[in-house]
Coordinates of C-alpha atoms in Angstrom, one line a residue:
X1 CA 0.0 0.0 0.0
X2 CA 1.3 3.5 -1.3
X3 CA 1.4 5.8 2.1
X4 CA -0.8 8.9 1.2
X5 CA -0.2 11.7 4.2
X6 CA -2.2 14.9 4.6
X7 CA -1.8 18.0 5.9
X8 CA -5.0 19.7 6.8
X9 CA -4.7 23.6 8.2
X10 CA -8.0 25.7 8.5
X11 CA -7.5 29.5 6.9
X12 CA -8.6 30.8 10.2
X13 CA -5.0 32.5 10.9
X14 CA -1.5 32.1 10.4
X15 CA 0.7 29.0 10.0
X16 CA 1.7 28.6 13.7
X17 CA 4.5 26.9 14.8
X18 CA 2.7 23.5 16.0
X19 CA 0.4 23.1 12.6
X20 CA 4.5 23.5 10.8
X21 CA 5.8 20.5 13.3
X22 CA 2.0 18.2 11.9
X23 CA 2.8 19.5 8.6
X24 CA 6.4 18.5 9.0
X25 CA 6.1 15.0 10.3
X26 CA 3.5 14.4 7.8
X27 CA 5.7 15.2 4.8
X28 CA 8.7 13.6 6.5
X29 CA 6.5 10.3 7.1
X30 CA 5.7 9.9 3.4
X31 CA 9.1 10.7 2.3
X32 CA 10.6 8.2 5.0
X33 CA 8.2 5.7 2.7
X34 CA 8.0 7.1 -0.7
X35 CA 4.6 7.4 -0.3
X36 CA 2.3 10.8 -1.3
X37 CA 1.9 14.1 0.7
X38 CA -1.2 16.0 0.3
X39 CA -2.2 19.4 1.6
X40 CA -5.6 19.7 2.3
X41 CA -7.0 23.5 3.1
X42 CA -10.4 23.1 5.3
X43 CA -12.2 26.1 4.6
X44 CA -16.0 25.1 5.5
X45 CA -15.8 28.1 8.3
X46 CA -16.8 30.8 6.3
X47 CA -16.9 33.3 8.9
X48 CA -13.4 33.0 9.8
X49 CA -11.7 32.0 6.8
X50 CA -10.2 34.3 4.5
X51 CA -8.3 34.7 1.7
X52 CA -5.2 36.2 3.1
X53 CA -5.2 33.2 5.7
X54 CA -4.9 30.6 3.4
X55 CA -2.0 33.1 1.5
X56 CA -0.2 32.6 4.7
X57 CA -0.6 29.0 4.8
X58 CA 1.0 28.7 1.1
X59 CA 3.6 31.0 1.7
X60 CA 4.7 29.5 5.6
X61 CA 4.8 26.0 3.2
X62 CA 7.2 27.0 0.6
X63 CA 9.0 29.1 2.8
X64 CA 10.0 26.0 5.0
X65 CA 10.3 24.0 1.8
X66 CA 7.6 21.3 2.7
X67 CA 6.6 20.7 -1.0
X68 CA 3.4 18.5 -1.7
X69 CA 2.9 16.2 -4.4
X70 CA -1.0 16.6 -4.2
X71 CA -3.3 19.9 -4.1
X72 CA -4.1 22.4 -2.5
X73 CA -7.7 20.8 -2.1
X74 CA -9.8 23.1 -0.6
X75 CA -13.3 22.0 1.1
X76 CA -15.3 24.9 -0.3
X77 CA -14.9 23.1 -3.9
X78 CA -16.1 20.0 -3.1
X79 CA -19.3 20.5 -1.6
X80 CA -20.6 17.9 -4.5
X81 CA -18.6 15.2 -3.2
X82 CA -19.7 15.7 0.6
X83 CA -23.7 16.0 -0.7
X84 CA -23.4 13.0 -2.1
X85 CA -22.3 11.0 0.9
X86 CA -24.8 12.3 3.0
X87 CA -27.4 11.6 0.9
X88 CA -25.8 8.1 1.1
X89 CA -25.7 8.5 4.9
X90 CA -29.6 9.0 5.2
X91 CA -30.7 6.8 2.5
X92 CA -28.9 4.2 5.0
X93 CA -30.3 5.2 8.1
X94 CA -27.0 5.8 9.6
X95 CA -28.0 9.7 9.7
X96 CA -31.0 11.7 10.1
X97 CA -32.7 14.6 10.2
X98 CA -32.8 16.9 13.5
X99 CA -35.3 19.5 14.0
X100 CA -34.6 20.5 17.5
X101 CA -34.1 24.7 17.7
X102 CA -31.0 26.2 19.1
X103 CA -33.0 27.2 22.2
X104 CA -34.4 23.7 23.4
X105 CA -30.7 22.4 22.6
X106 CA -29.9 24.8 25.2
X107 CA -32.3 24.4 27.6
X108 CA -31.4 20.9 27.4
X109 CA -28.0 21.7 27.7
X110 CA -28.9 23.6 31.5
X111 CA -30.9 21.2 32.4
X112 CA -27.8 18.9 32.0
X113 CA -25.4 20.5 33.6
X114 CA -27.8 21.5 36.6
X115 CA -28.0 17.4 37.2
X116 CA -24.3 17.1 37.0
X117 CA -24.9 15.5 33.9
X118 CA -22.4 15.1 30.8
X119 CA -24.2 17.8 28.1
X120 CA -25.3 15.1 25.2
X121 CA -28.2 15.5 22.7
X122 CA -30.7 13.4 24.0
X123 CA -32.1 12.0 20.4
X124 CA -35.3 13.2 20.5
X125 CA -35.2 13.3 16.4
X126 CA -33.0 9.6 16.4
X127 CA -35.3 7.2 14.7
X128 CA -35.2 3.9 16.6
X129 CA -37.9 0.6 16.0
X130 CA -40.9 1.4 17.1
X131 CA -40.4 4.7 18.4
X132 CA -43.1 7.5 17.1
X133 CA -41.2 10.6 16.3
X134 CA -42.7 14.3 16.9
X135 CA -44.9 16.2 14.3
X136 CA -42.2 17.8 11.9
X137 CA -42.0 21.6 12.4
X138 CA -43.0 23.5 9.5
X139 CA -40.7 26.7 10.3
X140 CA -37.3 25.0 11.6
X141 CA -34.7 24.1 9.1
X142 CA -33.3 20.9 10.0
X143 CA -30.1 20.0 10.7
X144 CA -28.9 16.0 9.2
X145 CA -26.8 14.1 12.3
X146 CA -24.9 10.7 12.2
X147 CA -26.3 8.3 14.2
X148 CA -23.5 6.8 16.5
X149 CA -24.0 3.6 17.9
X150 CA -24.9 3.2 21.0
X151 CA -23.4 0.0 22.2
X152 CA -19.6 -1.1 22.2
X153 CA -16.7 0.9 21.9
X154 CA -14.5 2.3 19.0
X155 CA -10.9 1.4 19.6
X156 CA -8.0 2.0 17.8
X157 CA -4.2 1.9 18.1
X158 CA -2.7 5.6 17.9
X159 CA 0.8 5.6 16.5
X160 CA 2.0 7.4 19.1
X161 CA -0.6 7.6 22.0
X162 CA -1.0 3.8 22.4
X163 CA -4.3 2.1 22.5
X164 CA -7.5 4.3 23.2
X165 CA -10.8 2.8 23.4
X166 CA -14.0 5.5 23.5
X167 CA -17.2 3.4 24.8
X168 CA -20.0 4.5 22.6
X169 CA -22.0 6.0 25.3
X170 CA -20.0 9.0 25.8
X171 CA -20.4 9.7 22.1
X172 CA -23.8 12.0 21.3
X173 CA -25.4 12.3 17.7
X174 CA -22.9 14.3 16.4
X175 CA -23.9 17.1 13.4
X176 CA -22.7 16.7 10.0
X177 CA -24.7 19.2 7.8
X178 CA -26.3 22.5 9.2
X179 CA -29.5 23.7 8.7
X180 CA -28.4 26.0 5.5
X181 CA -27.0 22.3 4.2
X182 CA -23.5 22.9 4.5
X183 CA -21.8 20.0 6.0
X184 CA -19.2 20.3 9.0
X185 CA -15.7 20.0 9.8
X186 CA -16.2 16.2 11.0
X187 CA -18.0 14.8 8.2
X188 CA -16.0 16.7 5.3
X189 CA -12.6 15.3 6.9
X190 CA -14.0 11.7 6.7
X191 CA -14.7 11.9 3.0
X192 CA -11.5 14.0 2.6
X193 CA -9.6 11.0 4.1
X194 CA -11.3 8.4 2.6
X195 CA -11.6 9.9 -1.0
X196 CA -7.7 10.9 -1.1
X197 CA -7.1 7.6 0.2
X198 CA -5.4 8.5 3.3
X199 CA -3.7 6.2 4.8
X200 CA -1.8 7.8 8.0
X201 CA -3.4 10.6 9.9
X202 CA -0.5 12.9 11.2
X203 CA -2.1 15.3 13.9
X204 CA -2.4 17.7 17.1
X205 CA -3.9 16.2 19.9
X206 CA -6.6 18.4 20.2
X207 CA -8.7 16.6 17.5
X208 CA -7.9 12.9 19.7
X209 CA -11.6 13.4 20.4
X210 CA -13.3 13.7 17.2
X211 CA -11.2 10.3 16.4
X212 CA -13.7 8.1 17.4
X213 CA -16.8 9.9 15.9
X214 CA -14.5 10.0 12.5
X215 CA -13.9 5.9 12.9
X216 CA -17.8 5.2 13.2
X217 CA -18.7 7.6 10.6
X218 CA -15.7 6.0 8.2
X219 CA -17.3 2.2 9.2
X220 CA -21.0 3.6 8.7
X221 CA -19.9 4.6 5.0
X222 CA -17.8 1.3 4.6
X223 CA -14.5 3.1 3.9
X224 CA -11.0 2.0 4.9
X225 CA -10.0 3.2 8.3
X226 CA -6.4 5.2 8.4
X227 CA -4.0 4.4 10.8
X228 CA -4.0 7.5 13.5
X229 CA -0.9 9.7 15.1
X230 CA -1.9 12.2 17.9
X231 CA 0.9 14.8 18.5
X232 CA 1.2 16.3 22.1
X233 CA 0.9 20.0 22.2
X234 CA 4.1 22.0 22.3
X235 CA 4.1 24.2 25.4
X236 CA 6.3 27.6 25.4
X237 CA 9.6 28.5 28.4
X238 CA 7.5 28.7 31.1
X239 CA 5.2 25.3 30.8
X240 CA 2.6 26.9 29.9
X241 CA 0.6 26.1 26.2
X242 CA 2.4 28.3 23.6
X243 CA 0.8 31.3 22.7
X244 CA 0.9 34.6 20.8
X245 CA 2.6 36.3 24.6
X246 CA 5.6 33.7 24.1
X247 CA 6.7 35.7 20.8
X248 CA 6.6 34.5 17.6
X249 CA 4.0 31.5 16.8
X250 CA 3.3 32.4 13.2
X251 CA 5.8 30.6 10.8
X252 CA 6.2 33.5 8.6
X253 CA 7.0 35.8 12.2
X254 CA 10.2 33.1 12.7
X255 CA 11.1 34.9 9.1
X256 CA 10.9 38.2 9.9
X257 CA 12.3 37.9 13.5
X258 CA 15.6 36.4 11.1
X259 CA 15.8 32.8 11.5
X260 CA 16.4 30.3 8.4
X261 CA 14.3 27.9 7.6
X262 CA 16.7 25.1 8.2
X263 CA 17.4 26.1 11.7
X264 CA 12.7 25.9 12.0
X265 CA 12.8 22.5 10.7
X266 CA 15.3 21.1 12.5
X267 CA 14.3 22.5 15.6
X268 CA 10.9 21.3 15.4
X269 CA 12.2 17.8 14.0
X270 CA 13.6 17.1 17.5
X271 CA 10.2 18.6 18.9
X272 CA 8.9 15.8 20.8
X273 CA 10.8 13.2 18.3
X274 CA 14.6 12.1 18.8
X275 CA 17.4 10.5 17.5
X276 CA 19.5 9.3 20.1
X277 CA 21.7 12.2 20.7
X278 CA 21.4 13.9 17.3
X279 CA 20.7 17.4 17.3
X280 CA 22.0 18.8 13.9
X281 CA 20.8 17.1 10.8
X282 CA 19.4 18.4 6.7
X283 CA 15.9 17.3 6.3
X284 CA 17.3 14.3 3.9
X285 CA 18.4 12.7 6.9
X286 CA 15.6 13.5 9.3
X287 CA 13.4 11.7 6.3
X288 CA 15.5 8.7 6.7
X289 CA 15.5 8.0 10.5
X290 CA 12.2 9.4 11.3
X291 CA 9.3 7.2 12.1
X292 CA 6.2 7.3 15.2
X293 CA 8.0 5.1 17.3
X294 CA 10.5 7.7 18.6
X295 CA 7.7 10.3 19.0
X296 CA 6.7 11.2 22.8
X297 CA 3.3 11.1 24.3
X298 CA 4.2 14.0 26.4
X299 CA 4.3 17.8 25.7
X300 CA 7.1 19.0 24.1
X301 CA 8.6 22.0 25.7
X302 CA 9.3 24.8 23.2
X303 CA 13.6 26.3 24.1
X304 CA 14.5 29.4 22.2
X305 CA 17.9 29.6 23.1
X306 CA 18.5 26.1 21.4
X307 CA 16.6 27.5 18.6
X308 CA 19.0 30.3 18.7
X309 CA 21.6 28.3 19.1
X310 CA 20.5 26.0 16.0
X311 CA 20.2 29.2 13.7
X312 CA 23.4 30.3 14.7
X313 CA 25.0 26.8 13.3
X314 CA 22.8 27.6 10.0
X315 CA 24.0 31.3 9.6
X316 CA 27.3 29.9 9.7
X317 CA 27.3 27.1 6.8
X318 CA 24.6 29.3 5.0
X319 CA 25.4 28.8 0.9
X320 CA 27.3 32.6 0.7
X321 CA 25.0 33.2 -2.4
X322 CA 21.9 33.0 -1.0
X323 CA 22.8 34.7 2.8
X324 CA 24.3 37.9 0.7
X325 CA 20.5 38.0 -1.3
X326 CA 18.5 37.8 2.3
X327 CA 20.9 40.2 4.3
X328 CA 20.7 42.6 1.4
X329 CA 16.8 42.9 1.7
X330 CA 17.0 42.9 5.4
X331 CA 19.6 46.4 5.3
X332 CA 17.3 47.3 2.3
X333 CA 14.3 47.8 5.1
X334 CA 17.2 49.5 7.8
X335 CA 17.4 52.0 4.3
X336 CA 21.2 50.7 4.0
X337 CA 21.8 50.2 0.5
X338 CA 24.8 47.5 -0.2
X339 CA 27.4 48.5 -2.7
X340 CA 30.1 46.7 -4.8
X341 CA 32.1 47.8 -2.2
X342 CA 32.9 46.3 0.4
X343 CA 32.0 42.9 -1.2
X344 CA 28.9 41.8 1.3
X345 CA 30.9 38.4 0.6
X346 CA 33.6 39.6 2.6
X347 CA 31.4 40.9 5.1
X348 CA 29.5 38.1 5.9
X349 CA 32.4 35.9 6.2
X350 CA 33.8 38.5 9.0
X351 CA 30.6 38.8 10.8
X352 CA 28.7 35.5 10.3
X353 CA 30.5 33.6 13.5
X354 CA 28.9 35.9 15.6
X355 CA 25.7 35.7 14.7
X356 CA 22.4 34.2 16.1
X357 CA 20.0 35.2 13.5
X358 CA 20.1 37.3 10.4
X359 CA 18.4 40.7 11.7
X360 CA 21.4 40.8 14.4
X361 CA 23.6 40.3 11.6
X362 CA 22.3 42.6 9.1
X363 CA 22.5 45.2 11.6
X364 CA 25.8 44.4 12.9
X365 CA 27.0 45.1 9.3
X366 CA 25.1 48.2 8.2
X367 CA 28.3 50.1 9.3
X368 CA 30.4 48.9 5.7
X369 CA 27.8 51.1 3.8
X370 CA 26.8 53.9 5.9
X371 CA 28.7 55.8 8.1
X372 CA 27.9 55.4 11.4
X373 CA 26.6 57.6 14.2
X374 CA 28.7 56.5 18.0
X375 CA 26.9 57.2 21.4
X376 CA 28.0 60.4 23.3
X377 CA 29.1 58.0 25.9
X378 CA 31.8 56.3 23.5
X379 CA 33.4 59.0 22.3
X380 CA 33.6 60.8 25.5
X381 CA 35.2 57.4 27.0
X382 CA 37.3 56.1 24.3
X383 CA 38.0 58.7 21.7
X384 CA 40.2 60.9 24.6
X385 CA 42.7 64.1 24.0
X386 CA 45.4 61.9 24.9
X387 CA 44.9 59.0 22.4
X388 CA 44.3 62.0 19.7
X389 CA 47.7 62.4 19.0
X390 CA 48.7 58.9 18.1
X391 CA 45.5 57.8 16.1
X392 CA 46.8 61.3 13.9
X393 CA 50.2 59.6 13.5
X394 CA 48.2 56.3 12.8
X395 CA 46.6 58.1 10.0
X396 CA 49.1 59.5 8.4
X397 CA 51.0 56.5 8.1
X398 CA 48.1 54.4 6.9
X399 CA 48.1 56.2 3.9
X400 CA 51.5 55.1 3.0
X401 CA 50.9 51.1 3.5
X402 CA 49.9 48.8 1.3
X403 CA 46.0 47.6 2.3
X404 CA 45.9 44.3 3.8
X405 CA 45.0 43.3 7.3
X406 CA 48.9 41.6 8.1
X407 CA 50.0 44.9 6.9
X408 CA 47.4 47.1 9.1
X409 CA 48.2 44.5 12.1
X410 CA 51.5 45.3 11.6
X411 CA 51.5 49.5 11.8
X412 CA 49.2 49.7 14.8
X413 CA 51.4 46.9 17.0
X414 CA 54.4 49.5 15.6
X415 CA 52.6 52.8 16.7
X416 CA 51.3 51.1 20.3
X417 CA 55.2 49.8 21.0
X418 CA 56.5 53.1 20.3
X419 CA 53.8 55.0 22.4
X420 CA 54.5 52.6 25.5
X421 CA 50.6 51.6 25.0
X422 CA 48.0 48.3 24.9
X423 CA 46.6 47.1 22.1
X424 CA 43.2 47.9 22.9
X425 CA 44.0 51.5 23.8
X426 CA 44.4 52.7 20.2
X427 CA 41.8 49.5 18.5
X428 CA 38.8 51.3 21.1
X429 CA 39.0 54.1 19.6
X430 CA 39.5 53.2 15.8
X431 CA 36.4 51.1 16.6
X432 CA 34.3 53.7 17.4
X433 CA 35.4 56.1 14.7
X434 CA 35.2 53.2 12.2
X435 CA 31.7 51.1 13.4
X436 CA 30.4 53.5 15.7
X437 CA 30.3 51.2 18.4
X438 CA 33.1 49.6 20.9
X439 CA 32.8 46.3 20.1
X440 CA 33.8 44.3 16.4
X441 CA 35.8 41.8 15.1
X442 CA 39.6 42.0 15.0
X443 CA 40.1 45.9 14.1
X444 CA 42.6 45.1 11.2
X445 CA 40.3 42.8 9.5
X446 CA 37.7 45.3 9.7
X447 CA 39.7 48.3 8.1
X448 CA 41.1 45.7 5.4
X449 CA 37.4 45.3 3.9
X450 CA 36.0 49.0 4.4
X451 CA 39.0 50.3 2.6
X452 CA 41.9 52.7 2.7
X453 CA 39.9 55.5 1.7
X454 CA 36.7 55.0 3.7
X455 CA 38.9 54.1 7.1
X456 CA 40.8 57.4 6.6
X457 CA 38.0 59.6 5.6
X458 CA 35.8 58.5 8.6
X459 CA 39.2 58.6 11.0
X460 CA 39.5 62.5 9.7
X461 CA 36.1 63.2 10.7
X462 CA 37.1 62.8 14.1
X463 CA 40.9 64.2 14.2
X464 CA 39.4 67.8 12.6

């Protein structure tokens, strides 16, 4: 059997960071087994869908590079296929038609709960043998529901969870079609599933309970059952269930805060899976060793510093090319325009050590192509009368060298020597006439790729 995957997002927001780990493991799933990965958009809530939702769903995909060999499907264009199965479902008896109003469900509801009883439709509307059913109201349109068995229990073995067994007691008539006909979320992903052929449902835990309703419904239509994988939630620092006040839970946010996609996927590859004591690894090989046996049942705990930590290692074995393109866009919105000169090559191979994400980095660079502005409190402590007189000797015989950083190394160890001075005495200073700021890399590497004239213009600035 070909292994057909699914990944199945509503356009109700953003790609967040736990749909991208289902999405992952899904695609990584059917890779591991050559199978078929589908993406699936379920956009039956009309209220809250929207088009620039299911944009961000699309672009969060190809961003991260999880490429599918099947759709986008979306829900809203199959409405034929779901009619047709519920007509199916009716003709059978294994649904019906409900005409109970919105107010006596929820006066039944309070009555319920008042008893200290589990809120359940109570099947007023459920055709049974030899059961009269109420006069049909004229002004109520009716909404269809599946009629769950009553006895026995669905049971299943989740790929990750274990076994779970659901007794059908605890299960209520659950609605498939509205009263305006439009059928819901539970019945359109069972004829999803079973018309794309589905074979291994990758998932958040949050949907363990519509599992069982989904396995009856799949039996009452006689379709194949998939195999089932529950993913625990993710939870953010502080234990608690990740949310917007953590930071960044929208894929596309991870972008713009300037992490690489690389460092996202293999940080969420080891959320809540492992590989012994792998932590670093290309998607190739995370397709080869991954499978649902090395997946936890617990919540995984969401770490940004490792995340850091992980984009750091990407920054620094980043294809040149490619991190020159995306740090030239990210100066392009700091209004820093990049020039032939210095070669942003050169740059990033200076800088790129030191860096945890790509906005840090882009900023820690802007200085090569605009000339920078120190603090009050830099000049004041580094840039002294008495180091004036030797970084105006320094000048004057940088002009005369020739412009490498050995040669550069070389005059400012001469001048410091014959000045009776540290190092760091006379590379403060140059630093903050140079970057602005106190703190780069080594100061003759530095003035080797800003250039003779650049390094002496900006130095003259301060020495008038």
């Amino acid at each position: 059997m070909t292994v057909r995957t699914r990944f199945a997002p509503s356009p109700t927001g953003f790609l967040h960071i736990g749909g991208a780990r289902t999405a992952l493991f899904s695609w990584a799933y059917a890779k591991k087994h050559q199978g078929q990965f589908i993406l699936r958009v379920e956009d039956t809530d009309i209220e809250r869908s929207t088009p620039e939702a299911v944009q961000a769903i699309l672009d969060g995909m190809a961003w991260l590079g999880l490429s599918y060999d099947e759709g986008p499907f979306y829900q809203m264009q199959r409405m034929a296929h779901y009619e047709r199965h519920l007509q199916a479902m009716l003709q059978s008896g294994n649904a019906y038609y409900c005409y109970s109003t919105k107010q006596e469900l929820d006066a039944l509801r309070e009555q319920q709960m008042q008893a200290g009883m589990k809120p359940k439709y109570d099947g007023k509307w459920r055709p049974e043998p030899g059961k009269t059913l109420p006069a049909i109201p004229v002004e109520v349109k009716p909404v269809i529901r599946f009629k769950n068995p009553k006895e026995g229990v669905v049971a299943w073995d989740d790929m990750v969870k274990g076994r779970i067994e659901i007794a059908n007691s605890e299960l209520d008539d659950v609605i498939i079609a509205r009263g305006d006909g439009t059928p819901t979320y539970n019945f359109c992903v069972v004829v999803d599933d079973w018309e794309m052929g589905i074979t291994q449902v990758i998932r958040g835990d949050d949907h363990v309970n519509n599992t069982p309703r989904q396995i009856n419904m799949l039996n009452a239509l006689g379709a194949t059952v998939p195999q089932y994988a529950h993913l625990s939630m993710i939870l953010g620092n502080d234990g608690q269930k990740l949310s917007k006040r953590h930071g960044a839970v929208s894929v596309m946010q991870y972008h713009d805060d300037g992490y690489l996609p690389e460092a996202i996927l293999n940080y969420l590859a080891r959320l809540g899976w492992s590989h012994g004591d792998d932590e670093v690894f290309a998607m190739q090989q995370f397709c080869e060793w991954f499978d649902l046996d090395h997946i936890t049942p617990s919540a995984a705990q969401f770490n940004t510093e490792k995340l850091n930590w992980l984009n750091a290692h990407y920054i620094r074995i980043a294809e040149l090319d490619g991190l020159a393109k995306d740090i030239t866009e990210r100066l392009a919105k700091l209004a820093v325009t990049v020039q032939a000169q210095p070669a942003i090559g050169s740059v990033l191979d200076l800088y790129r050590e030191r860096a945890n994400n790509l906005n840090q980095l882009a900023a820690d660079i802007a200085y090569f192509y605009q000339t920078p502005k120190a603090s009050a409190l830099d000049v004041e402590k580094h840039i002294t009368a008495e180091i004036m007189p030797v970084i105006k000797t320094l000048a004057a015989s940088l002009a005369t060298i020739p412009w490498t950083a050995e040669a550069i190394h070389e005059l400012i160890n001469a001048v410091v020597q014959e000045n009776g001075l540290k190092f760091p005495k006379v590379a403060m200073p140059l630093r903050v006439m140079l970057a602005g700021i106190a703190q780069t890399p080594s100061i003759d590497q530095v003035m080797a790729i800003l250039g003779k004239e650049t390094v002496l213009n900006r130095m003259e600035s301060y020495l008038k």
